[in-house]
Amino acid sequence: MFLDTVLTRNPGLVDAAAALHRNGDIPPDTYVVDLDAVEANAALLAAEADRLGISLWFVVKQLGRNPELIRAIARHIPRSAAIDPAEARTLHAAGARPGNLGHLVQIPRRALPEMLAWRPETVTVFDLANARAVSDAARELGFVQPVLIRLEGAEGDVYPGQEGGVPLDRLDAFAKEAEALDGIRIAGVTAFPCVLCDPVTGVPAATPNFGLALKARELLAARGHRDLKLSAPSATSMASLPLLAELGATHGEPGHALTGTTPLHAVDPAQPEKPAYVYVSEVAHTLDDGRPAIFGGGFYPRAHIRSALLPRTGTRLGVQDAPAENIDYYRLLDAPDRAADTRAGDTALLAFRTQIFVTRSTVAVVSGLASGTPRLNGLYDAHGRAL
């Protein structure tokens, strides 16, 4: 999906990743991430958001919750949005300030005292039971916690496994009960996804969920709530920040833009954010019909993989589809024109959309590529633990 963009915009990353594998410094099933490019992208996003009057909470699940990358991003975007408790703890340990907790996954009841003590800017609540739990925990800690109300998404615009939220037609009744809780304060609304990229052009556009969030904010304002936040997550990038500002969002949540891997980057290499990672695999064996099998472990069902580069011979081979319900022990490539073009042990480089935290991959953080002095900073697992 992104291989052409990476080769055009960050060829030094491709060369460094190939060399690291060839020299045995990294194993197959490794994402190699350009630390300097990630930090530069964070600086770009922070400056544009500041120009537009929008606040940012950064997301790192797709980066493998890596502490080096978290620290680099936080130098420019200090506050984060944690999608689940494990991510919240990793972000906190790395020094990022909590912007929004409960973003996609509610905070478990027994974890609330720990996480509210970090004094997050907001906590997202999906229903009244969670609002009560947050209120009780905050009251025990001696403060009032601002909360964002998660809205139930529009029909057809909610991902399976992410269901939940307050229906717009129940928001008034919800707000009335939430206002009676003395440990929380309604600070705004959110929904997911609020922006998506067109599958053909890559251009970001608002989803119906964004409209629901705008209506919800109007309803809450009519109840007397002031200075309400509206966080509009998904596809936050240099291209979509003006859209967020135009429609009235107060917060964006950049994730893939930090690595230059939104769908728009796949079709437009000239986007300001620089592509910042490649996936490294290796030819494991060749089928009798000539198709090479490369090691898996880091493939993602929504990756939209098109081709792989084998640097030893410069061969580009198509990557064959694989059912999402099967474990990705291997991934098959198209058979090359000549058998000599591939052999066991060859490096294979790919670049596609991923969510590293749901893989079993290694993450290699590199720096110094722009100055021509590449350095391997360290190896981590897919959850940010040093190897």
mmCIF file of C-alpha atoms in Angstrom:
data_model
loop_
_atom_site.group_PDB
_atom_site.id
_atom_site.type_symbol
_atom_site.label_atom_id
_atom_site.label_comp_id
_atom_site.label_asym_id
_atom_site.label_seq_id
_atom_site.Cartn_x
_atom_site.Cartn_y
_atom_site.Cartn_z
ATOM 1 C CA MET A 1 0.000 0.000 0.000
ATOM 2 C CA PHE A 2 2.780 2.451 0.925
ATOM 3 C CA LEU A 3 5.839 0.888 -0.687
ATOM 4 C CA ASP A 4 6.020 3.349 -3.587
ATOM 5 C CA THR A 5 5.507 6.263 -1.195
ATOM 6 C CA VAL A 6 8.307 5.083 1.107
ATOM 7 C CA LEU A 7 10.678 4.505 -1.814
ATOM 8 C CA THR A 8 9.921 8.018 -3.064
ATOM 9 C CA ARG A 9 9.962 9.933 0.223
ATOM 10 C CA ASN A 10 12.192 7.933 2.570
ATOM 11 C CA PRO A 11 14.549 5.659 0.580
ATOM 12 C CA GLY A 12 17.111 5.815 3.384
ATOM 13 C CA LEU A 13 14.688 3.913 5.624
ATOM 14 C CA VAL A 14 14.373 1.164 3.002
ATOM 15 C CA ASP A 15 18.153 0.875 2.692
ATOM 16 C CA ALA A 16 18.692 0.865 6.449
ATOM 17 C CA ALA A 17 16.017 -1.769 7.050
ATOM 18 C CA ALA A 18 17.470 -4.040 4.373
ATOM 19 C CA ALA A 19 20.962 -3.665 5.832
ATOM 20 C CA LEU A 20 19.788 -4.400 9.370
ATOM 21 C CA HIS A 21 18.194 -7.655 8.255
ATOM 22 C CA ARG A 22 21.045 -8.642 5.946
ATOM 23 C CA ASN A 23 23.539 -8.151 8.804
ATOM 24 C CA GLY A 24 21.433 -10.153 11.264
ATOM 25 C CA ASP A 25 20.643 -7.191 13.525
ATOM 26 C CA ILE A 26 16.888 -7.696 13.225
ATOM 27 C CA PRO A 27 14.800 -10.829 12.661
ATOM 28 C CA PRO A 28 12.070 -11.267 10.079
ATOM 29 C CA ASP A 29 8.662 -10.012 11.230
ATOM 30 C CA THR A 30 10.106 -6.646 12.275
ATOM 31 C CA TYR A 31 8.730 -3.162 11.778
ATOM 32 C CA VAL A 32 11.578 -0.699 11.319
ATOM 33 C CA VAL A 33 10.474 2.783 12.426
ATOM 34 C CA ASP A 34 12.259 6.035 11.617
ATOM 35 C CA LEU A 35 12.301 7.945 14.915
ATOM 36 C CA ASP A 36 13.335 11.247 13.327
ATOM 37 C CA ALA A 37 10.551 11.088 10.733
ATOM 38 C CA VAL A 38 7.945 10.369 13.431
ATOM 39 C CA GLU A 39 9.125 13.348 15.466
ATOM 40 C CA ALA A 40 9.174 15.611 12.409
ATOM 41 C CA ASN A 41 5.615 14.553 11.570
ATOM 42 C CA ALA A 42 4.523 15.299 15.139
ATOM 43 C CA ALA A 43 6.059 18.772 14.900
ATOM 44 C CA LEU A 44 4.243 19.451 11.608
ATOM 45 C CA LEU A 45 0.889 18.349 13.023
ATOM 46 C CA ALA A 46 1.357 20.344 16.216
ATOM 47 C CA ALA A 47 2.176 23.526 14.311
ATOM 48 C CA GLU A 48 -0.788 23.175 11.944
ATOM 49 C CA ALA A 49 -3.193 22.401 14.786
ATOM 50 C CA ASP A 50 -1.941 25.426 16.689
ATOM 51 C CA ARG A 51 -2.439 27.609 13.609
ATOM 52 C CA LEU A 52 -6.023 26.378 13.301
ATOM 53 C CA GLY A 53 -6.808 26.603 17.011
ATOM 54 C CA ILE A 54 -7.249 22.854 17.487
ATOM 55 C CA SER A 55 -5.835 20.742 20.312
ATOM 56 C CA LEU A 56 -4.319 17.314 19.678
ATOM 57 C CA TRP A 57 -4.218 14.064 21.615
ATOM 58 C CA PHE A 58 -1.865 11.577 19.981
ATOM 59 C CA VAL A 59 -2.524 7.826 19.643
ATOM 60 C CA VAL A 60 0.208 5.160 19.553
ATOM 61 C CA LYS A 61 -1.481 1.751 19.267
ATOM 62 C CA GLN A 62 -0.462 1.522 15.604
ATOM 63 C CA LEU A 63 3.174 2.201 16.630
ATOM 64 C CA GLY A 64 3.308 -0.646 19.127
ATOM 65 C CA ARG A 65 3.039 1.712 22.129
ATOM 66 C CA ASN A 66 6.765 2.293 21.844
ATOM 67 C CA PRO A 67 8.338 4.392 24.631
ATOM 68 C CA GLU A 68 11.014 5.977 22.406
ATOM 69 C CA LEU A 69 8.416 7.046 19.887
ATOM 70 C CA ILE A 70 6.055 8.250 22.621
ATOM 71 C CA ARG A 71 8.743 10.522 24.053
ATOM 72 C CA ALA A 72 9.598 11.906 20.607
ATOM 73 C CA ILE A 73 5.947 12.679 19.816
ATOM 74 C CA ALA A 74 5.260 14.144 23.274
ATOM 75 C CA ARG A 75 7.963 16.758 22.755
ATOM 76 C CA HIS A 76 5.549 18.370 20.295
ATOM 77 C CA ILE A 77 2.120 16.966 21.220
ATOM 78 C CA PRO A 78 2.248 16.643 25.022
ATOM 79 C CA ARG A 79 -1.113 14.931 25.596
ATOM 80 C CA SER A 80 -2.253 11.512 24.421
ATOM 81 C CA ALA A 81 -5.460 9.562 23.884
ATOM 82 C CA ALA A 82 -5.170 6.051 25.304
ATOM 83 C CA ILE A 83 -7.374 3.521 23.585
ATOM 84 C CA ASP A 84 -7.272 1.007 26.450
ATOM 85 C CA PRO A 85 -5.796 0.580 29.958
ATOM 86 C CA ALA A 86 -2.606 -1.143 28.763
ATOM 87 C CA GLU A 87 -1.884 1.754 26.443
ATOM 88 C CA ALA A 88 -2.685 4.271 29.174
ATOM 89 C CA ARG A 89 -0.102 2.696 31.480
ATOM 90 C CA THR A 90 2.568 2.629 28.767
ATOM 91 C CA LEU A 91 1.938 6.266 27.869
ATOM 92 C CA HIS A 92 2.048 7.282 31.528
ATOM 93 C CA ALA A 93 5.287 5.385 32.141
ATOM 94 C CA ALA A 94 6.887 7.084 29.116
ATOM 95 C CA GLY A 95 5.979 10.525 30.442
ATOM 96 C CA ALA A 96 3.105 11.506 28.121
ATOM 97 C CA ARG A 97 0.394 13.551 29.786
ATOM 98 C CA PRO A 98 -3.083 11.961 29.692
ATOM 99 C CA GLY A 99 -5.465 13.832 27.417
ATOM 100 C CA ASN A 100 -8.310 11.343 27.061
ATOM 101 C CA LEU A 101 -8.741 7.936 28.678
ATOM 102 C CA GLY A 102 -11.484 5.473 27.791
ATOM 103 C CA HIS A 103 -11.156 6.575 24.159
ATOM 104 C CA LEU A 104 -12.227 3.253 22.582
ATOM 105 C CA VAL A 105 -12.116 0.889 25.575
ATOM 106 C CA GLN A 106 -13.760 1.855 28.862
ATOM 107 C CA ILE A 107 -11.564 1.964 31.970
ATOM 108 C CA PRO A 108 -12.260 -1.125 34.115
ATOM 109 C CA ARG A 109 -13.781 -0.223 37.484
ATOM 110 C CA ARG A 110 -10.841 -1.464 39.545
ATOM 111 C CA ALA A 111 -8.369 0.558 37.451
ATOM 112 C CA LEU A 112 -10.216 3.864 37.859
ATOM 113 C CA PRO A 113 -8.503 5.011 41.092
ATOM 114 C CA GLU A 114 -5.054 4.423 39.575
ATOM 115 C CA MET A 115 -5.755 6.182 36.294
ATOM 116 C CA LEU A 116 -7.859 9.065 37.541
ATOM 117 C CA ALA A 117 -5.031 9.895 39.958
ATOM 118 C CA TRP A 118 -2.992 10.841 36.864
ATOM 119 C CA ARG A 119 -5.529 13.657 36.394
ATOM 120 C CA PRO A 120 -6.486 13.084 32.752
ATOM 121 C CA GLU A 121 -7.880 16.074 30.892
ATOM 122 C CA THR A 122 -10.979 14.013 30.062
ATOM 123 C CA VAL A 123 -12.387 10.501 30.426
ATOM 124 C CA THR A 124 -14.789 9.111 27.818
ATOM 125 C CA VAL A 125 -17.898 7.364 29.172
ATOM 126 C CA PHE A 126 -20.148 5.128 27.085
ATOM 127 C CA ASP A 127 -23.146 4.880 29.426
ATOM 128 C CA LEU A 128 -24.542 5.994 32.753
ATOM 129 C CA ALA A 129 -23.064 3.070 34.688
ATOM 130 C CA ASN A 130 -19.561 4.073 33.628
ATOM 131 C CA ALA A 131 -20.299 7.728 34.344
ATOM 132 C CA ARG A 132 -21.325 6.758 37.883
ATOM 133 C CA ALA A 133 -18.181 4.669 38.344
ATOM 134 C CA VAL A 134 -15.947 7.547 37.229
ATOM 135 C CA SER A 135 -17.849 9.938 39.493
ATOM 136 C CA ASP A 136 -17.485 7.657 42.514
ATOM 137 C CA ALA A 137 -13.756 7.149 41.954
ATOM 138 C CA ALA A 138 -13.089 10.856 41.370
ATOM 139 C CA ARG A 139 -15.075 11.818 44.460
ATOM 140 C CA GLU A 140 -13.004 9.397 46.546
ATOM 141 C CA LEU A 141 -9.863 11.075 45.174
ATOM 142 C CA GLY A 142 -11.234 14.498 46.039
ATOM 143 C CA PHE A 143 -11.859 16.150 42.677
ATOM 144 C CA VAL A 144 -14.356 16.461 39.843
ATOM 145 C CA GLN A 145 -13.381 14.624 36.642
ATOM 146 C CA PRO A 146 -14.337 16.163 33.263
ATOM 147 C CA VAL A 147 -15.904 13.549 30.966
ATOM 148 C CA LEU A 148 -16.658 13.234 27.279
ATOM 149 C CA ILE A 149 -19.902 11.535 26.327
ATOM 150 C CA ARG A 150 -19.362 8.892 23.680
ATOM 151 C CA LEU A 151 -22.234 8.926 21.200
ATOM 152 C CA GLU A 152 -23.696 5.819 19.659
ATOM 153 C CA GLY A 153 -22.534 5.821 16.049
ATOM 154 C CA ALA A 154 -24.751 6.184 13.008
ATOM 155 C CA GLU A 155 -26.049 2.949 11.517
ATOM 156 C CA GLY A 156 -23.433 1.477 9.202
ATOM 157 C CA ASP A 157 -20.690 3.746 10.569
ATOM 158 C CA VAL A 158 -19.565 1.704 13.578
ATOM 159 C CA TYR A 159 -16.819 -0.925 13.443
ATOM 160 C CA PRO A 160 -17.690 -4.368 14.868
ATOM 161 C CA GLY A 161 -16.201 -4.720 18.333
ATOM 162 C CA GLN A 162 -16.522 -0.985 18.993
ATOM 163 C CA GLU A 163 -20.252 -0.786 19.675
ATOM 164 C CA GLY A 164 -21.600 1.413 22.452
ATOM 165 C CA GLY A 165 -22.352 4.976 23.402
ATOM 166 C CA VAL A 166 -25.337 7.165 24.184
ATOM 167 C CA PRO A 167 -27.958 7.407 21.417
ATOM 168 C CA LEU A 168 -28.579 10.986 20.364
ATOM 169 C CA ASP A 169 -32.281 10.699 21.197
ATOM 170 C CA ARG A 170 -31.360 9.604 24.734
ATOM 171 C CA LEU A 171 -28.710 12.260 25.288
ATOM 172 C CA ASP A 172 -30.990 14.726 27.079
ATOM 173 C CA ALA A 173 -32.096 12.100 29.595
ATOM 174 C CA PHE A 174 -28.507 10.895 30.004
ATOM 175 C CA ALA A 175 -27.244 14.418 30.608
ATOM 176 C CA LYS A 176 -29.910 15.079 33.221
ATOM 177 C CA GLU A 177 -28.776 12.077 35.268
ATOM 178 C CA ALA A 178 -25.074 12.735 34.703
ATOM 179 C CA GLU A 179 -25.463 16.330 35.896
ATOM 180 C CA ALA A 180 -26.633 14.973 39.250
ATOM 181 C CA LEU A 181 -23.341 13.093 39.779
ATOM 182 C CA ASP A 182 -21.037 15.221 41.923
ATOM 183 C CA GLY A 183 -17.773 13.552 40.885
ATOM 184 C CA ILE A 184 -17.937 14.376 37.159
ATOM 185 C CA ARG A 185 -18.531 17.348 34.893
ATOM 186 C CA ILE A 186 -19.768 17.049 31.307
ATOM 187 C CA ALA A 187 -16.921 18.515 29.261
ATOM 188 C CA GLY A 188 -17.946 17.533 25.742
ATOM 189 C CA VAL A 189 -18.715 14.777 23.280
ATOM 190 C CA THR A 190 -16.958 12.354 20.981
ATOM 191 C CA ALA A 191 -17.805 9.652 18.453
ATOM 192 C CA PHE A 192 -15.869 7.217 16.279
ATOM 193 C CA PRO A 193 -15.001 7.334 13.456
ATOM 194 C CA CYS A 194 -15.690 11.004 12.687
ATOM 195 C CA VAL A 195 -13.496 11.254 9.577
ATOM 196 C CA LEU A 196 -12.581 8.641 6.984
ATOM 197 C CA CYS A 197 -10.517 8.733 3.795
ATOM 198 C CA ASP A 198 -12.178 7.978 0.476
ATOM 199 C CA PRO A 199 -11.126 4.438 -0.537
ATOM 200 C CA VAL A 200 -10.193 5.570 -4.061
ATOM 201 C CA THR A 201 -8.885 9.131 -3.747
ATOM 202 C CA GLY A 202 -7.746 8.989 -0.118
ATOM 203 C CA VAL A 203 -9.300 12.409 0.518
ATOM 204 C CA PRO A 204 -10.604 12.756 4.107
ATOM 205 C CA ALA A 205 -14.295 13.532 4.650
ATOM 206 C CA ALA A 206 -16.620 13.750 7.638
ATOM 207 C CA THR A 207 -18.765 10.722 8.453
ATOM 208 C CA PRO A 208 -22.361 10.893 9.757
ATOM 209 C CA ASN A 209 -20.882 10.409 13.241
ATOM 210 C CA PHE A 210 -19.362 13.881 13.024
ATOM 211 C CA GLY A 211 -22.823 15.303 12.413
ATOM 212 C CA LEU A 212 -24.178 13.433 15.424
ATOM 213 C CA ALA A 213 -21.421 14.897 17.599
ATOM 214 C CA LEU A 214 -22.229 18.423 16.422
ATOM 215 C CA LYS A 215 -25.920 17.960 17.222
ATOM 216 C CA ALA A 216 -25.057 16.506 20.611
ATOM 217 C CA ARG A 217 -22.898 19.489 21.463
ATOM 218 C CA GLU A 218 -25.749 21.832 20.518
ATOM 219 C CA LEU A 219 -28.111 19.896 22.794
ATOM 220 C CA LEU A 220 -25.700 20.074 25.721
ATOM 221 C CA ALA A 221 -25.118 23.784 25.126
ATOM 222 C CA ALA A 222 -28.885 24.289 25.285
ATOM 223 C CA ARG A 223 -28.786 22.658 28.715
ATOM 224 C CA GLY A 224 -26.341 25.335 29.863
ATOM 225 C CA HIS A 225 -23.003 23.581 29.376
ATOM 226 C CA ARG A 226 -20.236 25.888 28.154
ATOM 227 C CA ASP A 227 -16.819 25.514 26.490
ATOM 228 C CA LEU A 228 -17.704 22.036 25.296
ATOM 229 C CA LYS A 229 -15.039 19.915 23.667
ATOM 230 C CA LEU A 230 -15.717 17.934 20.512
ATOM 231 C CA SER A 231 -13.080 15.345 19.757
ATOM 232 C CA ALA A 232 -13.345 14.018 16.188
ATOM 233 C CA PRO A 233 -10.977 11.041 15.977
ATOM 234 C CA SER A 234 -9.880 8.957 12.975
ATOM 235 C CA ALA A 235 -7.779 10.054 9.995
ATOM 236 C CA THR A 236 -6.463 13.166 11.758
ATOM 237 C CA SER A 237 -3.695 14.477 9.498
ATOM 238 C CA MET A 238 -2.350 17.620 7.873
ATOM 239 C CA ALA A 239 -4.985 17.129 5.169
ATOM 240 C CA SER A 240 -7.921 16.738 7.566
ATOM 241 C CA LEU A 241 -7.054 19.320 10.240
ATOM 242 C CA PRO A 242 -8.579 22.188 8.205
ATOM 243 C CA LEU A 243 -11.762 20.116 7.884
ATOM 244 C CA LEU A 244 -11.906 19.609 11.661
ATOM 245 C CA ALA A 245 -11.485 23.338 12.199
ATOM 246 C CA GLU A 246 -14.101 24.226 9.599
ATOM 247 C CA LEU A 247 -16.699 21.880 11.087
ATOM 248 C CA GLY A 248 -16.062 22.966 14.659
ATOM 249 C CA ALA A 249 -14.046 20.194 16.299
ATOM 250 C CA THR A 250 -11.877 21.229 19.234
ATOM 251 C CA HIS A 251 -9.659 18.139 19.264
ATOM 252 C CA GLY A 252 -8.084 15.759 16.777
ATOM 253 C CA GLU A 253 -6.335 12.476 17.525
ATOM 254 C CA PRO A 254 -3.471 11.799 15.091
ATOM 255 C CA GLY A 255 -2.283 8.217 14.793
ATOM 256 C CA HIS A 256 -1.326 7.066 11.307
ATOM 257 C CA ALA A 257 -0.410 10.613 10.319
ATOM 258 C CA LEU A 258 2.534 10.322 12.722
ATOM 259 C CA THR A 259 4.005 7.693 10.410
ATOM 260 C CA GLY A 260 2.691 9.129 7.148
ATOM 261 C CA THR A 261 0.437 6.122 6.584
ATOM 262 C CA THR A 262 -3.118 7.384 6.182
ATOM 263 C CA PRO A 263 -4.909 6.140 3.035
ATOM 264 C CA LEU A 264 -4.217 9.532 1.436
ATOM 265 C CA HIS A 265 -0.464 8.946 1.754
ATOM 266 C CA ALA A 266 -0.815 5.767 -0.294
ATOM 267 C CA VAL A 267 -2.106 7.683 -3.324
ATOM 268 C CA ASP A 268 -0.325 11.011 -2.808
ATOM 269 C CA PRO A 269 3.378 10.804 -1.869
ATOM 270 C CA ALA A 270 3.498 14.617 -1.730
ATOM 271 C CA GLN A 271 1.553 14.789 1.539
ATOM 272 C CA PRO A 272 3.540 16.734 4.178
ATOM 273 C CA GLU A 273 3.961 13.809 6.602
ATOM 274 C CA LYS A 274 6.898 11.559 5.782
ATOM 275 C CA PRO A 275 6.419 7.768 5.693
ATOM 276 C CA ALA A 276 8.184 6.407 8.748
ATOM 277 C CA TYR A 277 8.105 2.604 8.805
ATOM 278 C CA VAL A 278 8.651 -0.502 6.692
ATOM 279 C CA TYR A 279 7.938 -4.141 7.465
ATOM 280 C CA VAL A 280 10.830 -6.577 7.127
ATOM 281 C CA SER A 281 10.321 -10.239 6.388
ATOM 282 C CA GLU A 282 12.392 -12.998 4.795
ATOM 283 C CA VAL A 283 11.875 -15.712 2.218
ATOM 284 C CA ALA A 284 11.317 -18.877 4.244
ATOM 285 C CA HIS A 285 10.765 -21.416 1.465
ATOM 286 C CA THR A 286 9.472 -21.715 -2.072
ATOM 287 C CA LEU A 287 6.471 -23.741 -3.155
ATOM 288 C CA ASP A 288 6.808 -26.279 -5.919
ATOM 289 C CA ASP A 289 4.993 -23.899 -8.286
ATOM 290 C CA GLY A 290 7.607 -21.198 -7.683
ATOM 291 C CA ARG A 291 5.738 -18.961 -5.241
ATOM 292 C CA PRO A 292 7.973 -17.746 -2.374
ATOM 293 C CA ALA A 293 6.614 -17.868 1.169
ATOM 294 C CA ILE A 294 7.784 -15.122 3.508
ATOM 295 C CA PHE A 295 7.580 -15.204 7.288
ATOM 296 C CA GLY A 296 4.477 -13.632 8.825
ATOM 297 C CA GLY A 297 3.474 -12.414 12.237
ATOM 298 C CA GLY A 298 2.885 -8.760 11.464
ATOM 299 C CA PHE A 299 0.211 -8.825 8.793
ATOM 300 C CA TYR A 300 -3.069 -7.051 9.427
ATOM 301 C CA PRO A 301 -6.429 -7.842 7.787
ATOM 302 C CA ARG A 302 -7.013 -4.241 6.652
ATOM 303 C CA ALA A 303 -3.467 -3.778 5.373
ATOM 304 C CA HIS A 304 -4.193 -3.477 1.621
ATOM 305 C CA ILE A 305 -0.815 -4.984 0.732
ATOM 306 C CA ARG A 306 0.090 -4.867 -2.931
ATOM 307 C CA SER A 307 3.750 -5.783 -3.397
ATOM 308 C CA ALA A 308 7.034 -6.696 -1.748
ATOM 309 C CA LEU A 309 10.562 -5.601 -2.642
ATOM 310 C CA LEU A 310 13.437 -8.084 -2.513
ATOM 311 C CA PRO A 311 16.503 -5.819 -2.283
ATOM 312 C CA ARG A 312 19.122 -8.462 -3.237
ATOM 313 C CA THR A 313 17.853 -8.548 -6.811
ATOM 314 C CA GLY A 314 15.589 -5.476 -6.863
ATOM 315 C CA THR A 315 12.635 -7.755 -7.662
ATOM 316 C CA ARG A 316 9.101 -6.499 -6.952
ATOM 317 C CA LEU A 317 6.561 -9.272 -6.453
ATOM 318 C CA GLY A 318 2.842 -9.111 -5.797
ATOM 319 C CA VAL A 319 1.619 -10.215 -2.377
ATOM 320 C CA GLN A 320 -1.206 -12.725 -2.529
ATOM 321 C CA ASP A 321 -4.353 -12.303 -0.468
ATOM 322 C CA ALA A 322 -4.831 -14.421 2.637
ATOM 323 C CA PRO A 323 -8.031 -15.028 4.649
ATOM 324 C CA ALA A 324 -8.180 -12.939 7.805
ATOM 325 C CA GLU A 325 -9.432 -15.909 9.819
ATOM 326 C CA ASN A 326 -6.164 -17.813 9.323
ATOM 327 C CA ILE A 327 -2.997 -17.302 11.356
ATOM 328 C CA ASP A 328 -0.351 -15.532 9.275
ATOM 329 C CA TYR A 329 2.478 -17.977 9.712
ATOM 330 C CA TYR A 330 3.554 -17.149 6.158
ATOM 331 C CA ARG A 331 2.417 -14.937 3.299
ATOM 332 C CA LEU A 332 2.757 -16.015 -0.314
ATOM 333 C CA LEU A 333 4.246 -13.858 -3.040
ATOM 334 C CA ASP A 334 3.673 -14.189 -6.770
ATOM 335 C CA ALA A 335 6.154 -16.471 -8.516
ATOM 336 C CA PRO A 336 9.079 -14.512 -10.008
ATOM 337 C CA ASP A 337 9.917 -14.636 -13.714
ATOM 338 C CA ARG A 338 13.180 -16.403 -12.886
ATOM 339 C CA ALA A 339 13.762 -18.823 -10.034
ATOM 340 C CA ALA A 340 17.108 -17.144 -9.312
ATOM 341 C CA ASP A 341 15.326 -13.908 -8.400
ATOM 342 C CA THR A 342 14.471 -15.310 -4.970
ATOM 343 C CA ARG A 343 16.104 -17.701 -2.569
ATOM 344 C CA ALA A 344 15.646 -18.734 1.049
ATOM 345 C CA GLY A 345 16.961 -16.090 3.429
ATOM 346 C CA ASP A 346 16.356 -13.148 1.082
ATOM 347 C CA THR A 347 15.156 -9.950 2.707
ATOM 348 C CA ALA A 348 11.616 -8.905 1.795
ATOM 349 C CA LEU A 349 10.454 -5.337 2.455
ATOM 350 C CA LEU A 350 6.813 -4.253 2.554
ATOM 351 C CA ALA A 351 4.928 -1.136 3.607
ATOM 352 C CA PHE A 352 1.242 -1.346 4.477
ATOM 353 C CA ARG A 353 -1.350 -0.118 6.935
ATOM 354 C CA THR A 354 -0.962 -1.801 10.298
ATOM 355 C CA GLN A 355 -1.854 -1.823 13.963
ATOM 356 C CA ILE A 356 1.357 -3.121 15.521
ATOM 357 C CA PHE A 357 -0.194 -3.703 18.942
ATOM 358 C CA VAL A 358 -2.304 -6.597 17.589
ATOM 359 C CA THR A 359 0.684 -8.331 15.939
ATOM 360 C CA ARG A 360 3.451 -10.523 17.328
ATOM 361 C CA SER A 361 6.142 -8.437 15.619
ATOM 362 C CA THR A 362 9.403 -6.902 16.746
ATOM 363 C CA VAL A 363 9.768 -3.125 16.484
ATOM 364 C CA ALA A 364 13.190 -1.713 15.603
ATOM 365 C CA VAL A 365 13.603 2.007 16.239
ATOM 366 C CA VAL A 366 16.235 3.691 14.064
ATOM 367 C CA SER A 367 17.518 7.256 13.933
ATOM 368 C CA GLY A 368 20.030 9.345 11.990
ATOM 369 C CA LEU A 369 18.720 8.425 8.543
ATOM 370 C CA ALA A 370 18.357 12.010 7.342
ATOM 371 C CA SER A 371 21.977 12.783 8.231
ATOM 372 C CA GLY A 372 23.288 9.605 6.596
ATOM 373 C CA THR A 373 24.370 8.081 9.917
ATOM 374 C CA PRO A 374 21.748 5.394 10.607
ATOM 375 C CA ARG A 375 21.690 3.945 14.094
ATOM 376 C CA LEU A 376 19.658 1.122 15.608
ATOM 377 C CA ASN A 377 18.347 2.591 18.864
ATOM 378 C CA GLY A 378 16.738 -0.577 20.159
ATOM 379 C CA LEU A 379 14.402 -3.515 19.673
ATOM 380 C CA TYR A 380 10.982 -3.790 21.318
ATOM 381 C CA ASP A 381 8.023 -6.110 21.291
ATOM 382 C CA ALA A 382 4.656 -5.060 19.869
ATOM 383 C CA HIS A 383 3.613 -3.576 23.232
ATOM 384 C CA GLY A 384 6.653 -1.372 23.780
ATOM 385 C CA ARG A 385 8.700 -3.639 26.039
ATOM 386 C CA ALA A 386 12.437 -3.568 25.393
ATOM 387 C CA LEU A 387 13.961 -6.802 24.062
#
